[in-house]
PDB file of C-alpha atoms (C1' of nucleotides) in Angstrom:
ATOM      1  CA  MET C 187      11.743 -43.063 -29.561  1.00  0.00           C
ATOM      2  CA  SER C 188      15.236 -43.721 -28.182  1.00  0.00           C
ATOM      3  CA  ALA C 189      18.418 -41.798 -27.446  1.00  0.00           C
ATOM      4  CA  ASN C 190      19.252 -45.081 -25.863  1.00  0.00           C
ATOM      5  CA  ALA C 191      22.317 -46.931 -24.624  1.00  0.00           C
ATOM      6  CA  SER C 192      21.994 -50.199 -26.610  1.00  0.00           C
ATOM      7  CA  GLU C 193      23.134 -48.602 -29.858  1.00  0.00           C
ATOM      8  CA  ARG C 194      25.810 -51.120 -30.684  1.00  0.00           C
ATOM      9  CA  THR C 195      26.616 -51.284 -34.380  1.00  0.00           C
ATOM     10  CA  TRP C 196      28.674 -53.551 -36.618  1.00  0.00           C
ATOM     11  CA  THR C 197      30.950 -53.184 -39.589  1.00  0.00           C
ATOM     12  CA  VAL C 198      30.589 -55.612 -42.483  1.00  0.00           C
ATOM     13  CA  GLY C 199      33.527 -57.638 -41.338  1.00  0.00           C
ATOM     14  CA  GLU C 200      32.324 -57.906 -37.781  1.00  0.00           C
ATOM     15  CA  LEU C 201      28.806 -58.911 -38.704  1.00  0.00           C
ATOM     16  CA  ALA C 202      29.943 -61.372 -41.340  1.00  0.00           C
ATOM     17  CA  ASP C 203      32.363 -63.012 -38.916  1.00  0.00           C
ATOM     18  CA  GLU C 204      29.818 -63.198 -36.152  1.00  0.00           C
ATOM     19  CA  LEU C 205      27.186 -64.862 -38.301  1.00  0.00           C
ATOM     20  CA  GLY C 206      29.558 -67.085 -40.219  1.00  0.00           C
ATOM     21  CA  VAL C 207      29.242 -65.644 -43.692  1.00  0.00           C
ATOM     22  CA  THR C 208      31.488 -63.563 -45.928  1.00  0.00           C
ATOM     23  CA  THR C 209      31.317 -59.843 -46.517  1.00  0.00           C
ATOM     24  CA  ARG C 210      30.509 -60.665 -50.107  1.00  0.00           C
ATOM     25  CA  THR C 211      27.328 -62.299 -48.937  1.00  0.00           C
ATOM     26  CA  LEU C 212      26.286 -59.178 -47.069  1.00  0.00           C
ATOM     27  CA  ARG C 213      26.954 -57.021 -50.109  1.00  0.00           C
ATOM     28  CA  HIS C 214      24.999 -59.438 -52.223  1.00  0.00           C
ATOM     29  CA  TYR C 215      22.014 -59.330 -49.909  1.00  0.00           C
ATOM     30  CA  GLU C 216      22.139 -55.573 -50.006  1.00  0.00           C
ATOM     31  CA  ALA C 217      22.258 -55.558 -53.800  1.00  0.00           C
ATOM     32  CA  GLU C 218      19.216 -57.842 -53.791  1.00  0.00           C
ATOM     33  CA  GLY C 219      17.360 -55.534 -51.449  1.00  0.00           C
ATOM     34  CA  LEU C 220      17.344 -57.791 -48.395  1.00  0.00           C
ATOM     35  CA  LEU C 221      19.445 -55.486 -46.269  1.00  0.00           C
ATOM     36  CA  ALA C 222      19.832 -51.726 -46.266  1.00  0.00           C
ATOM     37  CA  PRO C 223      22.477 -50.745 -43.726  1.00  0.00           C
ATOM     38  CA  SER C 224      23.084 -47.073 -43.163  1.00  0.00           C
ATOM     39  CA  ARG C 225      26.406 -45.494 -43.917  1.00  0.00           C
ATOM     40  CA  SER C 226      29.088 -43.633 -42.098  1.00  0.00           C
ATOM     41  CA  GLY C 227      30.746 -41.925 -45.032  1.00  0.00           C
ATOM     42  CA  GLN C 228      31.351 -44.747 -47.477  1.00  0.00           C
ATOM     43  CA  ASN C 229      31.285 -47.479 -44.888  1.00  0.00           C
ATOM     44  CA  ARG C 230      28.334 -49.667 -44.102  1.00  0.00           C
ATOM     45  CA  VAL C 231      26.993 -49.544 -40.572  1.00  0.00           C
ATOM     46  CA  TYR C 232      24.764 -52.377 -39.414  1.00  0.00           C
ATOM     47  CA  THR C 233      22.399 -51.838 -36.511  1.00  0.00           C
ATOM     48  CA  ALA C 234      20.913 -54.473 -34.231  1.00  0.00           C
ATOM     49  CA  ARG C 235      17.857 -54.337 -36.462  1.00  0.00           C
ATOM     50  CA  ASP C 236      19.905 -55.121 -39.552  1.00  0.00           C
ATOM     51  CA  ARG C 237      21.562 -57.936 -37.683  1.00  0.00           C
ATOM     52  CA  ALA C 238      18.210 -59.408 -36.685  1.00  0.00           C
ATOM     53  CA  ARG C 239      17.000 -59.265 -40.279  1.00  0.00           C
ATOM     54  CA  LEU C 240      20.131 -60.993 -41.431  1.00  0.00           C
ATOM     55  CA  ARG C 241      19.711 -63.784 -38.911  1.00  0.00           C
ATOM     56  CA  LEU C 242      16.186 -64.384 -40.128  1.00  0.00           C
ATOM     57  CA  ILE C 243      17.408 -64.535 -43.696  1.00  0.00           C
ATOM     58  CA  LEU C 244      20.176 -66.982 -42.900  1.00  0.00           C
ATOM     59  CA  ARG C 245      17.791 -69.182 -40.971  1.00  0.00           C
ATOM     60  CA  GLY C 246      15.441 -69.290 -43.916  1.00  0.00           C
ATOM     61  CA  ARG C 247      18.257 -70.197 -46.253  1.00  0.00           C
ATOM     62  CA  ARG C 248      19.202 -73.184 -44.116  1.00  0.00           C
ATOM     63  CA  PHE C 249      16.016 -75.004 -44.952  1.00  0.00           C
ATOM     64  CA  GLY C 250      15.838 -74.089 -48.580  1.00  0.00           C
ATOM     65  CA  MET C 251      14.151 -70.730 -48.870  1.00  0.00           C
ATOM     66  CA  THR C 252      15.413 -68.643 -51.764  1.00  0.00           C
ATOM     67  CA  LEU C 253      16.635 -65.105 -51.226  1.00  0.00           C
ATOM     68  CA  ALA C 254      13.484 -63.807 -52.882  1.00  0.00           C
ATOM     69  CA  GLU C 255      11.331 -65.733 -50.416  1.00  0.00           C
ATOM     70  CA  CYS C 256      13.433 -64.534 -47.518  1.00  0.00           C
ATOM     71  CA  ARG C 257      13.051 -60.965 -48.666  1.00  0.00           C
ATOM     72  CA  GLU C 258       9.331 -61.268 -49.008  1.00  0.00           C
ATOM     73  CA  ILE C 259       8.996 -62.567 -45.477  1.00  0.00           C
ATOM     74  CA  VAL C 260      11.249 -60.081 -43.727  1.00  0.00           C
ATOM     75  CA  ASP C 261       9.539 -57.286 -45.605  1.00  0.00           C
ATOM     76  CA  MET C 262       6.214 -58.515 -44.281  1.00  0.00           C
ATOM     77  CA  TYR C 263       7.443 -58.383 -40.715  1.00  0.00           C
ATOM     78  CA  ASP C 264       7.752 -54.661 -41.265  1.00  0.00           C
ATOM     79  CA  GLY C 265       4.571 -54.145 -43.274  1.00  0.00           C
ATOM     80  CA  ALA C 266       2.418 -55.853 -40.673  1.00  0.00           C
ATOM     81  CA  GLU C 267       2.185 -52.685 -38.615  1.00  0.00           C
ATOM     82  CA  SER C 268       0.545 -50.777 -41.395  1.00  0.00           C
ATOM     83  CA  SER C 269      -2.739 -48.944 -40.761  1.00  0.00           C
ATOM     84  CA  GLU C 270      -4.420 -49.462 -44.090  1.00  0.00           C
ATOM     85  CA  MET C 271      -7.065 -52.136 -44.316  1.00  0.00           C
ATOM     86  CA  LEU C 272      -6.442 -53.020 -47.933  1.00  0.00           C
ATOM     87  CA  GLN C 273      -2.734 -53.492 -47.466  1.00  0.00           C
ATOM     88  CA  LEU C 274      -3.246 -55.530 -44.326  1.00  0.00           C
ATOM     89  CA  LYS C 275      -5.697 -57.797 -46.108  1.00  0.00           C
ATOM     90  CA  THR C 276      -3.481 -58.570 -49.076  1.00  0.00           C
ATOM     91  CA  LEU C 277      -0.588 -59.041 -46.689  1.00  0.00           C
ATOM     92  CA  LEU C 278      -2.588 -61.458 -44.625  1.00  0.00           C
ATOM     93  CA  GLY C 279      -3.611 -63.441 -47.683  1.00  0.00           C
ATOM     94  CA  ARG C 280      -0.019 -63.803 -48.746  1.00  0.00           C
ATOM     95  CA  LEU C 281       1.057 -64.724 -45.242  1.00  0.00           C
ATOM     96  CA  ASP C 282      -1.463 -67.530 -45.153  1.00  0.00           C
ATOM     97  CA  GLU C 283      -0.110 -68.887 -48.426  1.00  0.00           C
ATOM     98  CA  ILE C 284       3.391 -68.763 -47.015  1.00  0.00           C
ATOM     99  CA  ILE C 285       2.285 -70.541 -43.876  1.00  0.00           C
ATOM    100  CA  ALA C 286       0.740 -73.320 -45.936  1.00  0.00           C
ATOM    101  CA  ASP C 287       3.932 -73.638 -47.936  1.00  0.00           C
ATOM    102  CA  LEU C 288       6.102 -73.783 -44.844  1.00  0.00           C
ATOM    103  CA  ARG C 289       3.847 -76.477 -43.400  1.00  0.00           C
ATOM    104  CA  ARG C 290       4.298 -78.586 -46.502  1.00  0.00           C
ATOM    105  CA  ARG C 291       8.030 -78.272 -46.219  1.00  0.00           C
ATOM    106  CA  GLN C 292       7.843 -79.095 -42.562  1.00  0.00           C
ATOM    107  CA  ASP C 293       5.937 -82.237 -43.378  1.00  0.00           C
ATOM    108  CA  ASP C 294       8.459 -83.206 -46.051  1.00  0.00           C
ATOM    109  CA  LEU C 295      11.275 -82.672 -43.602  1.00  0.00           C
ATOM    110  CA  ARG C 296       9.516 -84.642 -40.892  1.00  0.00           C
ATOM    111  CA  ARG C 297       8.936 -87.625 -43.144  1.00  0.00           C
ATOM    112  CA  THR C 298      12.488 -87.631 -44.364  1.00  0.00           C
ATOM    113  CA  LEU C 299      13.827 -87.380 -40.834  1.00  0.00           C
ATOM    114  CA  ARG C 300      11.692 -90.311 -39.766  1.00  0.00           C
ATOM    115  CA  GLU C 301      12.951 -92.472 -42.581  1.00  0.00           C
ATOM    116  CA  VAL C 302      16.550 -91.653 -41.873  1.00  0.00           C
ATOM    117  CA  GLN C 303      15.953 -92.463 -38.225  1.00  0.00           C
ATOM    118  CA  ASP C 304      14.348 -95.757 -39.205  1.00  0.00           C
ATOM    119  CA  THR C 305      17.318 -96.574 -41.357  1.00  0.00           C
ATOM    120  CA  ALA C 306      19.694 -95.830 -38.497  1.00  0.00           C
ATOM    121  CA  GLU C 307      17.591 -98.060 -36.283  1.00  0.00           C
ATOM    122  CA  LEU C 308      17.831-100.846 -38.846  1.00  0.00           C
ATOM    123  CA  CYS C 309      21.589-100.448 -38.841  1.00  0.00           C
ATOM    124  CA  ARG C 310      21.706-100.702 -35.067  1.00  0.00           C
ATOM    125  CA  ARG C 311      19.621-103.869 -35.029  1.00  0.00           C
ATOM    126  CA  ARG C 312      21.778-105.533 -37.644  1.00  0.00           C
ATOM    127  CA  LEU C 313      24.869-104.565 -35.687  1.00  0.00           C
ATOM    128  CA  THR C 314      23.651-106.064 -32.440  1.00  0.00           C
ATOM    129  CA  GLU C 315      22.728-109.215 -34.336  1.00  0.00           C
ATOM    130  CA  LEU C 316      26.240-109.451 -35.702  1.00  0.00           C
ATOM    131  CA  GLU C 317      27.872-108.754 -32.349  1.00  0.00           C
ATOM    132  CA  ILE C 318      26.260-111.686 -30.568  1.00  0.00           C
TER     133      ILE C 318
ATOM    134  CA  MET L 197      11.667-113.207 -54.869  1.00  0.00           C
ATOM    135  CA  SER L 198       8.726-112.335 -57.125  1.00  0.00           C
ATOM    136  CA  ALA L 199       7.303-113.355 -60.455  1.00  0.00           C
ATOM    137  CA  ASN L 200       4.604-111.083 -59.220  1.00  0.00           C
ATOM    138  CA  ALA L 201       1.596-109.197 -60.558  1.00  0.00           C
ATOM    139  CA  SER L 202       2.441-105.652 -59.345  1.00  0.00           C
ATOM    140  CA  GLU L 203       5.150-105.176 -61.950  1.00  0.00           C
ATOM    141  CA  ARG L 204       3.865-101.874 -63.257  1.00  0.00           C
ATOM    142  CA  THR L 205       6.520 -99.791 -64.947  1.00  0.00           C
ATOM    143  CA  TRP L 206       6.771 -96.226 -66.234  1.00  0.00           C
ATOM    144  CA  THR L 207       8.301 -94.440 -69.172  1.00  0.00           C
ATOM    145  CA  VAL L 208      10.165 -91.171 -68.583  1.00  0.00           C
ATOM    146  CA  GLY L 209       7.232 -89.111 -69.728  1.00  0.00           C
ATOM    147  CA  GLU L 210       4.738 -90.947 -67.555  1.00  0.00           C
ATOM    148  CA  LEU L 211       6.832 -90.757 -64.444  1.00  0.00           C
ATOM    149  CA  ALA L 212       7.773 -87.139 -64.996  1.00  0.00           C
ATOM    150  CA  ASP L 213       4.143 -86.166 -65.522  1.00  0.00           C
ATOM    151  CA  GLU L 214       2.959 -88.090 -62.515  1.00  0.00           C
ATOM    152  CA  LEU L 215       5.469 -86.509 -60.178  1.00  0.00           C
ATOM    153  CA  GLY L 216       5.307 -83.056 -61.664  1.00  0.00           C
ATOM    154  CA  VAL L 217       8.791 -82.722 -63.097  1.00  0.00           C
ATOM    155  CA  THR L 218      10.258 -82.698 -66.604  1.00  0.00           C
ATOM    156  CA  THR L 219      11.938 -85.578 -68.381  1.00  0.00           C
ATOM    157  CA  ARG L 220      15.070 -83.464 -68.374  1.00  0.00           C
ATOM    158  CA  THR L 221      15.072 -83.630 -64.608  1.00  0.00           C
ATOM    159  CA  LEU L 222      14.923 -87.423 -64.677  1.00  0.00           C
ATOM    160  CA  ARG L 223      17.798 -87.585 -67.124  1.00  0.00           C
ATOM    161  CA  HIS L 224      19.727 -85.182 -64.979  1.00  0.00           C
ATOM    162  CA  TYR L 225      19.200 -87.266 -61.869  1.00  0.00           C
ATOM    163  CA  GLU L 226      20.345 -90.300 -63.765  1.00  0.00           C
ATOM    164  CA  ALA L 227      23.478 -88.520 -64.965  1.00  0.00           C
ATOM    165  CA  GLU L 228      24.190 -87.554 -61.365  1.00  0.00           C
ATOM    166  CA  GLY L 229      23.773 -91.128 -60.206  1.00  0.00           C
ATOM    167  CA  LEU L 230      20.558 -90.696 -58.250  1.00  0.00           C
ATOM    168  CA  LEU L 231      18.514 -92.943 -60.477  1.00  0.00           C
ATOM    169  CA  ALA L 232      19.444 -95.944 -62.554  1.00  0.00           C
ATOM    170  CA  PRO L 233      16.412 -97.128 -64.484  1.00  0.00           C
ATOM    171  CA  SER L 234      16.757-100.259 -66.568  1.00  0.00           C
ATOM    172  CA  ARG L 235      16.325-100.192 -70.300  1.00  0.00           C
ATOM    173  CA  SER L 236      14.123-101.739 -72.896  1.00  0.00           C
ATOM    174  CA  GLY L 237      16.315-101.271 -75.923  1.00  0.00           C
ATOM    175  CA  GLN L 238      17.220 -97.602 -75.801  1.00  0.00           C
ATOM    176  CA  ASN L 239      14.278 -96.582 -73.703  1.00  0.00           C
ATOM    177  CA  ARG L 240      14.320 -96.055 -69.975  1.00  0.00           C
ATOM    178  CA  VAL L 241      12.039 -98.226 -67.886  1.00  0.00           C
ATOM    179  CA  TYR L 242      11.241 -97.099 -64.370  1.00  0.00           C
ATOM    180  CA  THR L 243      10.079 -99.614 -61.810  1.00  0.00           C
ATOM    181  CA  ALA L 244       8.079 -98.933 -58.665  1.00  0.00           C
ATOM    182  CA  ARG L 245      11.386 -98.964 -56.841  1.00  0.00           C
ATOM    183  CA  ASP L 246      12.787 -96.248 -59.082  1.00  0.00           C
ATOM    184  CA  ARG L 247       9.620 -94.276 -58.577  1.00  0.00           C
ATOM    185  CA  ALA L 248       9.884 -94.549 -54.808  1.00  0.00           C
ATOM    186  CA  ARG L 249      13.493 -93.366 -54.924  1.00  0.00           C
ATOM    187  CA  LEU L 250      12.488 -90.426 -57.045  1.00  0.00           C
ATOM    188  CA  ARG L 251       9.755 -89.424 -54.653  1.00  0.00           C
ATOM    189  CA  LEU L 252      12.212 -89.429 -51.785  1.00  0.00           C
ATOM    190  CA  ILE L 253      14.577 -87.270 -53.781  1.00  0.00           C
ATOM    191  CA  LEU L 254      11.903 -84.759 -54.690  1.00  0.00           C
ATOM    192  CA  ARG L 255      10.737 -84.597 -51.118  1.00  0.00           C
ATOM    193  CA  GLY L 256      14.241 -83.841 -49.975  1.00  0.00           C
ATOM    194  CA  ARG L 257      14.604 -81.120 -52.577  1.00  0.00           C
ATOM    195  CA  ARG L 258      11.491 -79.380 -51.351  1.00  0.00           C
ATOM    196  CA  PHE L 259      13.094 -78.416 -48.067  1.00  0.00           C
ATOM    197  CA  GLY L 260      16.479 -77.529 -49.395  1.00  0.00           C
ATOM    198  CA  MET L 261      18.529 -80.713 -49.650  1.00  0.00           C
ATOM    199  CA  THR L 262      20.995 -80.694 -52.517  1.00  0.00           C
ATOM    200  CA  LEU L 263      21.055 -83.505 -55.055  1.00  0.00           C
ATOM    201  CA  ALA L 264      24.278 -84.756 -53.501  1.00  0.00           C
ATOM    202  CA  GLU L 265      22.627 -84.982 -50.093  1.00  0.00           C
ATOM    203  CA  CYS L 266      19.605 -86.698 -51.581  1.00  0.00           C
ATOM    204  CA  ARG L 267      21.810 -89.247 -53.267  1.00  0.00           C
ATOM    205  CA  GLU L 268      23.719 -89.963 -50.110  1.00  0.00           C
ATOM    206  CA  ILE L 269      20.530 -90.626 -48.209  1.00  0.00           C
ATOM    207  CA  VAL L 270      18.796 -92.820 -50.732  1.00  0.00           C
ATOM    208  CA  ASP L 271      21.995 -94.780 -51.165  1.00  0.00           C
ATOM    209  CA  MET L 272      22.054 -95.396 -47.427  1.00  0.00           C
ATOM    210  CA  TYR L 273      18.550 -96.803 -47.485  1.00  0.00           C
ATOM    211  CA  ASP L 274      20.017 -99.545 -49.641  1.00  0.00           C
ATOM    212  CA  GLY L 275      23.305 -99.971 -47.812  1.00  0.00           C
ATOM    213  CA  ALA L 276      21.617-100.431 -44.462  1.00  0.00           C
ATOM    214  CA  GLU L 277      20.976-104.087 -45.148  1.00  0.00           C
ATOM    215  CA  SER L 278      24.650-104.862 -45.474  1.00  0.00           C
ATOM    216  CA  SER L 279      26.169-107.669 -43.435  1.00  0.00           C
ATOM    217  CA  GLU L 280      29.572-106.198 -42.750  1.00  0.00           C
ATOM    218  CA  MET L 281      30.177-104.690 -39.344  1.00  0.00           C
ATOM    219  CA  LEU L 282      32.638-102.052 -40.522  1.00  0.00           C
ATOM    220  CA  GLN L 283      30.370-100.766 -43.242  1.00  0.00           C
ATOM    221  CA  LEU L 284      27.384-100.697 -40.938  1.00  0.00           C
ATOM    222  CA  LYS L 285      29.319 -98.719 -38.354  1.00  0.00           C
ATOM    223  CA  THR L 286      30.530 -96.025 -40.720  1.00  0.00           C
ATOM    224  CA  LEU L 287      27.057 -95.878 -42.205  1.00  0.00           C
ATOM    225  CA  LEU L 288      25.525 -95.438 -38.796  1.00  0.00           C
ATOM    226  CA  GLY L 289      27.954 -92.688 -37.917  1.00  0.00           C
ATOM    227  CA  ARG L 290      27.064 -90.808 -41.038  1.00  0.00           C
ATOM    228  CA  LEU L 291      23.368 -91.353 -40.495  1.00  0.00           C
ATOM    229  CA  ASP L 292      23.602 -89.827 -37.036  1.00  0.00           C
ATOM    230  CA  GLU L 293      25.295 -86.770 -38.500  1.00  0.00           C
ATOM    231  CA  ILE L 294      22.545 -86.460 -41.057  1.00  0.00           C
ATOM    232  CA  ILE L 295      19.892 -86.792 -38.376  1.00  0.00           C
ATOM    233  CA  ALA L 296      21.496 -83.988 -36.382  1.00  0.00           C
ATOM    234  CA  ASP L 297      21.597 -81.830 -39.491  1.00  0.00           C
ATOM    235  CA  LEU L 298      17.964 -82.493 -40.321  1.00  0.00           C
ATOM    236  CA  ARG L 299      16.983 -81.622 -36.767  1.00  0.00           C
ATOM    237  CA  ARG L 300      18.731 -78.290 -37.048  1.00  0.00           C
ATOM    238  CA  ARG L 301      16.865 -77.544 -40.234  1.00  0.00           C
ATOM    239  CA  GLN L 302      13.645 -78.641 -38.624  1.00  0.00           C
ATOM    240  CA  ASP L 303      14.258 -76.205 -35.818  1.00  0.00           C
ATOM    241  CA  ASP L 304      15.038 -73.397 -38.234  1.00  0.00           C
ATOM    242  CA  LEU L 305      11.849 -74.117 -40.119  1.00  0.00           C
ATOM    243  CA  ARG L 306       9.805 -74.287 -36.957  1.00  0.00           C
ATOM    244  CA  ARG L 307      11.049 -70.929 -35.716  1.00  0.00           C
ATOM    245  CA  THR L 308      10.420 -69.291 -39.047  1.00  0.00           C
ATOM    246  CA  LEU L 309       6.944 -70.741 -39.249  1.00  0.00           C
ATOM    247  CA  ARG L 310       6.143 -69.462 -35.790  1.00  0.00           C
ATOM    248  CA  GLU L 311       7.250 -65.970 -36.637  1.00  0.00           C
ATOM    249  CA  VAL L 312       5.249 -65.905 -39.817  1.00  0.00           C
ATOM    250  CA  GLN L 313       2.234 -67.100 -37.866  1.00  0.00           C
ATOM    251  CA  ASP L 314       2.801 -64.395 -35.268  1.00  0.00           C
ATOM    252  CA  THR L 315       2.975 -61.817 -38.006  1.00  0.00           C
ATOM    253  CA  ALA L 316      -0.273 -63.057 -39.497  1.00  0.00           C
ATOM    254  CA  GLU L 317      -1.822 -62.881 -36.048  1.00  0.00           C
ATOM    255  CA  LEU L 318      -0.653 -59.299 -35.694  1.00  0.00           C
ATOM    256  CA  CYS L 319      -2.277 -58.476 -39.013  1.00  0.00           C
ATOM    257  CA  ARG L 320      -5.549 -60.003 -37.883  1.00  0.00           C
ATOM    258  CA  ARG L 321      -5.561 -58.033 -34.662  1.00  0.00           C
ATOM    259  CA  ARG L 322      -4.877 -54.767 -36.420  1.00  0.00           C
ATOM    260  CA  LEU L 323      -7.647 -55.560 -38.887  1.00  0.00           C
ATOM    261  CA  THR L 324     -10.266 -56.189 -36.203  1.00  0.00           C
ATOM    262  CA  GLU L 325      -9.180 -52.975 -34.519  1.00  0.00           C
ATOM    263  CA  LEU L 326      -9.745 -51.069 -37.720  1.00  0.00           C
ATOM    264  CA  GLU L 327     -13.079 -52.715 -38.417  1.00  0.00           C
ATOM    265  CA  ILE L 328     -14.680 -51.598 -35.178  1.00  0.00           C
TER     266      ILE L 328
ATOM    267  C1'  DC V  36      56.300 -41.332 -44.405  1.00  0.00           C
ATOM    268  C1'  DG V  37      55.257 -45.921 -45.264  1.00  0.00           C
ATOM    269  C1'  DC V  38      52.940 -49.855 -44.148  1.00  0.00           C
ATOM    270  C1'  DC V  39      48.936 -52.416 -42.497  1.00  0.00           C
ATOM    271  C1'  DT V  40      44.224 -53.346 -42.013  1.00  0.00           C
ATOM    272  C1'  DC V  41      39.758 -52.757 -43.236  1.00  0.00           C
ATOM    273  C1'  DC V  42      36.726 -50.686 -46.055  1.00  0.00           C
ATOM    274  C1'  DT V  43      34.835 -49.458 -50.945  1.00  0.00           C
ATOM    275  C1'  DT V  44      33.085 -50.519 -55.888  1.00  0.00           C
ATOM    276  C1'  DG V  45      33.361 -52.952 -60.136  1.00  0.00           C
ATOM    277  C1'  DA V  46      33.599 -56.938 -62.877  1.00  0.00           C
ATOM    278  C1'  DC V  47      34.297 -61.502 -64.252  1.00  0.00           C
ATOM    279  C1'  DG V  48      34.192 -66.631 -62.605  1.00  0.00           C
ATOM    280  C1'  DT V  49      31.911 -70.731 -60.601  1.00  0.00           C
ATOM    281  C1'  DT V  50      28.593 -74.305 -59.118  1.00  0.00           C
ATOM    282  C1'  DA V  51      24.138 -76.501 -58.917  1.00  0.00           C
ATOM    283  C1'  DA V  52      20.156 -77.737 -61.103  1.00  0.00           C
ATOM    284  C1'  DC V  53      18.150 -77.832 -64.502  1.00  0.00           C
ATOM    285  C1'  DG V  54      16.140 -75.405 -69.463  1.00  0.00           C
ATOM    286  C1'  DT V  55      16.336 -75.435 -74.240  1.00  0.00           C
ATOM    287  C1'  DC V  56      17.391 -76.442 -78.500  1.00  0.00           C
ATOM    288  C1'  DA V  57      19.034 -79.743 -82.381  1.00  0.00           C
ATOM    289  C1'  DA V  58      19.291 -83.969 -84.734  1.00  0.00           C
ATOM    290  C1'  DC V  59      17.888 -88.388 -84.866  1.00  0.00           C
ATOM    291  C1'  DG V  60      15.304 -93.226 -84.048  1.00  0.00           C
ATOM    292  C1'  DT V  61      10.836 -95.847 -83.782  1.00  0.00           C
ATOM    293  C1'  DG V  62       6.382 -97.811 -83.412  1.00  0.00           C
ATOM    294  C1'  DA V  63       1.482 -96.712 -84.243  1.00  0.00           C
ATOM    295  C1'  DA V  64      -2.045 -94.352 -86.990  1.00  0.00           C
ATOM    296  C1'  DT V  65      -4.044 -92.222 -91.106  1.00  0.00           C
TER     297       DT V  65
ATOM    298  C1'  DA W  39       4.379 -93.727 -97.128  1.00  0.00           C
ATOM    299  C1'  DT W  40       4.316 -89.966 -94.213  1.00  0.00           C
ATOM    300  C1'  DT W  41       2.901 -87.907 -90.198  1.00  0.00           C
ATOM    301  C1'  DC W  42       2.707 -88.028 -85.099  1.00  0.00           C
ATOM    302  C1'  DA W  43       3.913 -88.748 -80.509  1.00  0.00           C
ATOM    303  C1'  DC W  44       7.235 -90.275 -77.895  1.00  0.00           C
ATOM    304  C1'  DG W  45      11.793 -91.701 -77.064  1.00  0.00           C
ATOM    305  C1'  DT W  46      17.149 -91.043 -77.464  1.00  0.00           C
ATOM    306  C1'  DT W  47      21.841 -88.433 -76.973  1.00  0.00           C
ATOM    307  C1'  DG W  48      24.614 -84.353 -77.226  1.00  0.00           C
ATOM    308  C1'  DA W  49      25.589 -79.702 -76.287  1.00  0.00           C
ATOM    309  C1'  DC W  50      25.054 -75.088 -75.124  1.00  0.00           C
ATOM    310  C1'  DG W  51      22.163 -71.594 -72.215  1.00  0.00           C
ATOM    311  C1'  DT W  52      20.247 -69.813 -67.823  1.00  0.00           C
ATOM    312  C1'  DT W  53      19.418 -68.548 -62.975  1.00  0.00           C
ATOM    313  C1'  DA W  54      20.612 -68.184 -58.176  1.00  0.00           C
ATOM    314  C1'  DA W  55      23.884 -67.333 -54.892  1.00  0.00           C
ATOM    315  C1'  DC W  56      27.583 -66.297 -54.164  1.00  0.00           C
ATOM    316  C1'  DG W  57      33.431 -66.577 -55.034  1.00  0.00           C
ATOM    317  C1'  DT W  58      37.354 -64.259 -56.537  1.00  0.00           C
ATOM    318  C1'  DC W  59      40.195 -61.051 -58.080  1.00  0.00           C
ATOM    319  C1'  DA W  60      41.639 -55.946 -59.059  1.00  0.00           C
ATOM    320  C1'  DA W  61      42.183 -51.208 -57.997  1.00  0.00           C
ATOM    321  C1'  DG W  62      41.687 -47.871 -54.912  1.00  0.00           C
ATOM    322  C1'  DG W  63      40.422 -44.875 -50.376  1.00  0.00           C
ATOM    323  C1'  DA W  64      40.728 -43.878 -45.202  1.00  0.00           C
ATOM    324  C1'  DG W  65      42.386 -44.294 -40.628  1.00  0.00           C
ATOM    325  C1'  DG W  66      46.000 -45.790 -37.298  1.00  0.00           C
ATOM    326  C1'  DC W  67      50.823 -46.417 -35.862  1.00  0.00           C
ATOM    327  C1'  DG W  68      55.915 -47.117 -35.355  1.00  0.00           C
TER     328       DG W  68
END
DNA sequence: CGCCTCCTTGACGTTAACGTCAACGTGAAT
DNA sequence: ATTCACGTTGACGTTAACGTCAAGGAGGCG
């Protein structure tokens, strides 16, 4: 497929630094089966693909997905290119459940954001009242 | 303000059942200072106001806010009616930070949702291919 | 050669957010 | 009068998601 030029790789330290986490976190994700970097001897070697996966995981974490949920989703990104009808169908069913769940969370977030914004607006009004 | 009719109240069990949590959760929230129901003797009595607070907290939890963050926000809903300039200004500053943070999370959620939807779409396409 | 830096694998510690007893009180029902 | 169903306060247990050592290996360099 590719004896290509863009074969940049990362060490644990580099990748952790770049994405603002610790190396411990990367090891933990690996132990939990979310990442599977290849090795050069003992040392972990992260490819651009690993890095992309990690970014997806971290993004999910920021709005409250558990590691298990993150893993399920990133695994599905890979499985979606399967060629077996049955697998694709179960996958699709699960994906639709996940989509519904994410929409609920999105709605919860939206409502909360609106209320916080309203509260800030209330503050501003009271301040301008007091300043006159 | 009101010697009003809509003075419905709840016991722990009732409120917990209605909002789909355990009584332990309510006690925990109280211990952490998120709720402060009044008492009738020993027993906790939750007002509509307490119930509203709780719903806000639970909503926040569903998209990854910690209890500490939830508490800060619900406390601000109350503080926003203050009459002291200094307090209002610090409050407003904090609220703007929180708004920025919520927007980041919203963006993270949106991107993730889109990707999951794309993946589902990919599944559907591969399925129709296979069905022909 | 010795030191430094970065890597490795354990293994135990910590924090948040509850779960899960135990032991007890209390008003209503049988 | 006792049995429930519900409430109360401790207090210890659990799970997730890492943090924090400790002990050691491998490559570079002055």
